[in-house]
XYZ file of C-alpha atoms in Angstrom:
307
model
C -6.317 -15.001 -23.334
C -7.601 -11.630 -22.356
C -8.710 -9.371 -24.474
C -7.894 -6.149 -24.290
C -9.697 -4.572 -26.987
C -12.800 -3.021 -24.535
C -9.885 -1.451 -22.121
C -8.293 0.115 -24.602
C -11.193 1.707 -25.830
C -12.183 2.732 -21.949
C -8.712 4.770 -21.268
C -8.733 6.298 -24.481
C -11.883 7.695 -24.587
C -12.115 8.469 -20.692
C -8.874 9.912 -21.214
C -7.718 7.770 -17.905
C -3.723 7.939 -18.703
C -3.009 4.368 -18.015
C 0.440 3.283 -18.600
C 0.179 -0.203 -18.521
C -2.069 -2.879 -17.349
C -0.690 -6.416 -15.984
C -3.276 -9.872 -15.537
C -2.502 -12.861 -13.747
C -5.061 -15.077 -14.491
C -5.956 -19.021 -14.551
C -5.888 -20.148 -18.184
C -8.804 -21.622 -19.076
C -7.142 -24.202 -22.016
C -4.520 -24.877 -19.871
C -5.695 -24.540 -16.105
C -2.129 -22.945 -15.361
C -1.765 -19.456 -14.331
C -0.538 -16.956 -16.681
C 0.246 -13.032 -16.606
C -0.683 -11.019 -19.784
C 0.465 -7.319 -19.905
C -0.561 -4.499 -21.978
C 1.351 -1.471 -22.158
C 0.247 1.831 -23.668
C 3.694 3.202 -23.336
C 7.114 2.000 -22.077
C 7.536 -0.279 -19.084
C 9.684 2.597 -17.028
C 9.700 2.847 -13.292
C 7.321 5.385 -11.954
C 6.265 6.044 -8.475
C 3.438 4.007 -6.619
C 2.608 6.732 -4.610
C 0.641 5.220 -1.984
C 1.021 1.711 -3.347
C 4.380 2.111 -1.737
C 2.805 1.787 1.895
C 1.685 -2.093 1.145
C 5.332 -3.156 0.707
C 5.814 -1.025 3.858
C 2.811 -3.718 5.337
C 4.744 -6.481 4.062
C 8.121 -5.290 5.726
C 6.093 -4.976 9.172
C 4.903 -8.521 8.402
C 8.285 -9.722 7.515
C 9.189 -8.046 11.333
C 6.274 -9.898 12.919
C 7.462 -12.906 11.294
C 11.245 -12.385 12.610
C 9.989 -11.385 16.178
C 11.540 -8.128 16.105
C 8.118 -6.434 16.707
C 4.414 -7.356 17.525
C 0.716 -5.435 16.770
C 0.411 -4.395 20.258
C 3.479 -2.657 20.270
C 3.771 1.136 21.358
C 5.877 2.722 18.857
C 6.786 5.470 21.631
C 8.421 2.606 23.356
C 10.858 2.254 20.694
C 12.308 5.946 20.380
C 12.480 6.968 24.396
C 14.950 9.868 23.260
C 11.576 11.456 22.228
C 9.750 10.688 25.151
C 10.296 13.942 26.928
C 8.859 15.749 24.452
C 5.662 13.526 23.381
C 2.733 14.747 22.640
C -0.599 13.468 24.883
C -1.397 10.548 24.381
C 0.577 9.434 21.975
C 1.986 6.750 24.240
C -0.767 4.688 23.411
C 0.059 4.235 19.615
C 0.495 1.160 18.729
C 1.868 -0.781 15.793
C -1.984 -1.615 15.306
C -3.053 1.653 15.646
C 0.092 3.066 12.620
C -1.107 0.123 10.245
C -4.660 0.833 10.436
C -4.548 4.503 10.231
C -6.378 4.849 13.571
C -3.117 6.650 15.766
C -5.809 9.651 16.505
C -2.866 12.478 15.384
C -3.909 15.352 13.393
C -0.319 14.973 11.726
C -0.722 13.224 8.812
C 1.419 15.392 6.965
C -1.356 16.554 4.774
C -2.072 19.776 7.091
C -0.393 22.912 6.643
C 3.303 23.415 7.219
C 3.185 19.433 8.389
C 6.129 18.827 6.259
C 8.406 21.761 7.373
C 10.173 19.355 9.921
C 13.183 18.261 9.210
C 12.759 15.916 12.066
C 9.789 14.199 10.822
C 9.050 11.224 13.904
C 9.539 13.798 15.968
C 7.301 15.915 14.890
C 4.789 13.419 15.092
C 5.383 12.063 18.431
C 5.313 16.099 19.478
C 2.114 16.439 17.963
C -1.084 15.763 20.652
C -3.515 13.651 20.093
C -6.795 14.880 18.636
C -8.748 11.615 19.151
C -8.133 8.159 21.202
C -6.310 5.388 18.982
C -8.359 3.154 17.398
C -11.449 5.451 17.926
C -11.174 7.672 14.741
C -10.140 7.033 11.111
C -7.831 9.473 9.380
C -5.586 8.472 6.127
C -1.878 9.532 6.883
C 1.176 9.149 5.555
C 2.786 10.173 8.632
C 1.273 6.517 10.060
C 3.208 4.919 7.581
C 6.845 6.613 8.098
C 6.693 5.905 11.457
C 6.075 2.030 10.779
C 9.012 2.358 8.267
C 11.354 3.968 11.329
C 10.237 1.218 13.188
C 11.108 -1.845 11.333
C 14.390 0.716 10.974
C 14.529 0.737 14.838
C 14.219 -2.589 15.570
C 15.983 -4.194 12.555
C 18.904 -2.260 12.540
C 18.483 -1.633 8.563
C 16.609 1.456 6.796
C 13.320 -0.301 5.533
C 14.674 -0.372 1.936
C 17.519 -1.801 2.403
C 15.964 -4.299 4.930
C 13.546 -5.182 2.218
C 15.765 -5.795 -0.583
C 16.863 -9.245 0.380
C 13.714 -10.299 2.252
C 11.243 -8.994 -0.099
C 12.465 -7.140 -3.570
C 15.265 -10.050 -4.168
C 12.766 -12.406 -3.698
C 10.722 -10.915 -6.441
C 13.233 -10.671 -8.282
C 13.430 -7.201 -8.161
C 16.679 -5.169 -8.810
C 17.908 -2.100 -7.258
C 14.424 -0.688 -6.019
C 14.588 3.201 -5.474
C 12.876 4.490 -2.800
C 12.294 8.302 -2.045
C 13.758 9.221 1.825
C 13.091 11.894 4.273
C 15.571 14.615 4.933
C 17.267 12.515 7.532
C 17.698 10.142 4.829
C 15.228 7.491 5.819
C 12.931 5.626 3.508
C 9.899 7.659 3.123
C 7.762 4.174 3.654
C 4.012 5.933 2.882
C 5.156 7.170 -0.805
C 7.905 7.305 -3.170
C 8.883 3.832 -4.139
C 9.667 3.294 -8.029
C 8.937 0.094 -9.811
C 7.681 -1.267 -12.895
C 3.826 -2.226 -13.468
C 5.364 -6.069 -14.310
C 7.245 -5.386 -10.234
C 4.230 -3.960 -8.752
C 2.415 -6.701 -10.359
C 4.746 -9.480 -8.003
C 3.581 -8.011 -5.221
C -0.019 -8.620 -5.714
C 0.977 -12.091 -7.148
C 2.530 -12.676 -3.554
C -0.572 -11.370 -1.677
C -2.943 -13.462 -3.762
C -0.806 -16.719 -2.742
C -1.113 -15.522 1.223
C 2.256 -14.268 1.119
C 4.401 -16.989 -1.222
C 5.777 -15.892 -4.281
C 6.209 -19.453 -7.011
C 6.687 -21.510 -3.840
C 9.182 -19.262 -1.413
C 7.568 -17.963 1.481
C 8.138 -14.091 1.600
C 5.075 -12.489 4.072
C 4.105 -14.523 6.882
C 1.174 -16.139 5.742
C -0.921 -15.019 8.607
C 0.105 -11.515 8.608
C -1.361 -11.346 4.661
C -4.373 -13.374 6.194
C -4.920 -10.158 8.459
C -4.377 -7.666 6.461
C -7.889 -8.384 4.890
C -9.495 -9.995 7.578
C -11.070 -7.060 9.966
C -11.993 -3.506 7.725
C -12.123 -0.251 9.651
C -14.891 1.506 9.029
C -13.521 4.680 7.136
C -16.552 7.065 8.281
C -14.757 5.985 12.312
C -15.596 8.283 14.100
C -16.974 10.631 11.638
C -20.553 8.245 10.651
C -21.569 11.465 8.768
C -18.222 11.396 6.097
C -18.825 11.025 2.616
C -16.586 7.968 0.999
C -16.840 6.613 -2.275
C -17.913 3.373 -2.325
C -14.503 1.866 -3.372
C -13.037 3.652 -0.317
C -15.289 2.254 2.368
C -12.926 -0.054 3.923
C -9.511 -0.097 5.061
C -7.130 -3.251 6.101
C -3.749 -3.120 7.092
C -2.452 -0.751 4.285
C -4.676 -1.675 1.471
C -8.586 -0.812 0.888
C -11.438 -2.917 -0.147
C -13.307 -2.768 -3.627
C -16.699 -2.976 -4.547
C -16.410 -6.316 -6.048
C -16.604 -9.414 -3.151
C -14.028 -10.344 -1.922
C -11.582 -8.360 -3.660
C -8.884 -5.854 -1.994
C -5.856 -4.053 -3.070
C -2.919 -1.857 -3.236
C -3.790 1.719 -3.826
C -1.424 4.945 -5.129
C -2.598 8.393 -5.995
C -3.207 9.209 -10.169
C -3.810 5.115 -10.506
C -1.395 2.729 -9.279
C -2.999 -0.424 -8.260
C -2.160 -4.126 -7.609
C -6.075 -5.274 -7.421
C -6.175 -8.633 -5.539
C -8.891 -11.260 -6.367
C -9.124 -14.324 -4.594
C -12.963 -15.275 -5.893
C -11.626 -15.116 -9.694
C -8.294 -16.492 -8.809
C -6.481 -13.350 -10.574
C -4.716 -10.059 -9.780
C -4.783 -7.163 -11.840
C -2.213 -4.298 -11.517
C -2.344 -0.686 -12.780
C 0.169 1.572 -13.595
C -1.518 5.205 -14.327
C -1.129 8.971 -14.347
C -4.762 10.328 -14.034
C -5.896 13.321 -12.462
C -9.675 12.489 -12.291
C -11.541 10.270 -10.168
C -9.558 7.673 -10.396
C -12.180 4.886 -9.260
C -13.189 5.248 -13.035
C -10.102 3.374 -13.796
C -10.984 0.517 -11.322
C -14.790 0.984 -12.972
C -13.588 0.407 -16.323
C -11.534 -3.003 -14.964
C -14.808 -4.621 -13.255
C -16.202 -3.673 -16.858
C -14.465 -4.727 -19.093
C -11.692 -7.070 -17.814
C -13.132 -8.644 -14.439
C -15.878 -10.345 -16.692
C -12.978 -12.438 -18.592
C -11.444 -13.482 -15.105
């Protein structure tokens, strides 16, 4: 059993406005796995933030899997209505490039007035490339919503709704809400809703390469990459100051300071923390406004010890 006791005591006296806090865990009595929540306040849906972009991942993998797209893909290729009015370069974006966060656009939507579009893809394939893909680093949602349009593009199905009986049913997850752009599609890089117990199945399903209690959901080989080869997040800029739990990035998920360990990351604390070494998965719920590595701090303190 884990005891909770020294977390508690972490995020009240830090002040690090966690909601709830979910283990799965291998028992020692029993040797079976078991999940063990915590909640410092209701269970309600809230938004994962940028956790929503690794169920994004998973839908591209789901894609891969189906053969309706590949990593080498050029995502210009899919929308040519927009090739006339593409910015340099960015024919050579690839799938790759979007999942990585290496494209090389300044768009990112983080900029100023990068969200006045209403027209958001097209925006982005306007915008010219500042940098060659996969020669510069550069966190983006923009990356993201174009890898949801894609799996739109290609599947037929807005991501969400593609998702719900590939992924979410499977889960066993009801009725997921999911934010949308002003032309109504799924906003892929933020503004998913779930539960700290439904975030929690996603890490669950990453930990087991992509099964969730025996169905296969993720192609196992696409979770396999997603871990496998870490851009450098200094790419391009060697002189860029990261924190040290922000000094690698997969394909839509970053790698912590404890071996071996990766995860699912959302602004204000929402993390799925996957651990293959210890077996577990621990997955954060939160609404904090500091640094919000001293929530993953006080886990490797005072829960990863128990694991």
């Amino acid at each position: 059993m884990i005891d909770f006791s020294p977390f508690r005591l972490s995020v009240a006296e830090q002040h690090l406005g966690v909601s709830g806090v979910h283990v799965l865990h291998r028992d020692a009595s029993s040797g079976r796995r078991i999940g063990e929540e915590h909640r410092f306040r209701s269970d309600d849906r809230v938004c994962l933030y940028s956790a929503s972009k690794t169920f994004t991942a998973a839908g591209v993998g789901i894609a891969m899997g189906e053969g309706l797209l590949t990593a080498e893909d050029r995502l210009l290729d899919a929308f040519p209505e927009y090739r006339d009015h593409a910015g340099e370069g960015v024919g050579a974006i690839t799938v790759r490039h979007l999942l990585t966060m290496t494209s090389g656009s300044p768009d990112t939507w983080f900029g100023p007035g990068q969200l006045e579009a209403e027209d958001r893809l097209g925006a982005f394939l306007a915008t010219p490339l500042a940098h060659e893909p996969g020669a510069f680093f550069e966190y983006s949602n923009a990356c993201t919503y174009a890898l949801g349009r894609l799996v739109e593009r290609r599947s037929g199905q807005d991501l969400r709704d593609y998702l719900v009986p590939r992924l979410f049913d499977r889960l066993g997850i009801a009725n997921p809400q999911w934010h949308r752009c002003p032309r109504g599609h799924s906003l892929a890089a933020s503004g998913l809703f779930l539960t700290t117990s439904e975030l929690a199945r996603l890490g669950e399903t990453l930990l087991d390469g992509g099964s969730f209690r025996g169905t296969r959901v993720i192609p196992r080989g696409f979770v396999d990459a997603m871990h496998a080869d870490w851009v450098d997040t200094r790419l391009g800029r060697p002189d860029r100051e990261v924190d040290p739990e922000g000094e690698g990035y997969g394909l839509q998920v970053w790698r912590c300071t404890v071996p071996g360990a990766w995860r699912a990351d959302g602004k204000y604390g929402q993390f799925s923390v996957v651990l293959p070494e210890q077996d577990a998965c621990v997955t954060l719920t939160s609404h904090f406004e500091g640094a919000i590595d001293d929530i993953l701090r006080a886990v490797w303190r005072d829960i990863l010890p128990q694991l």
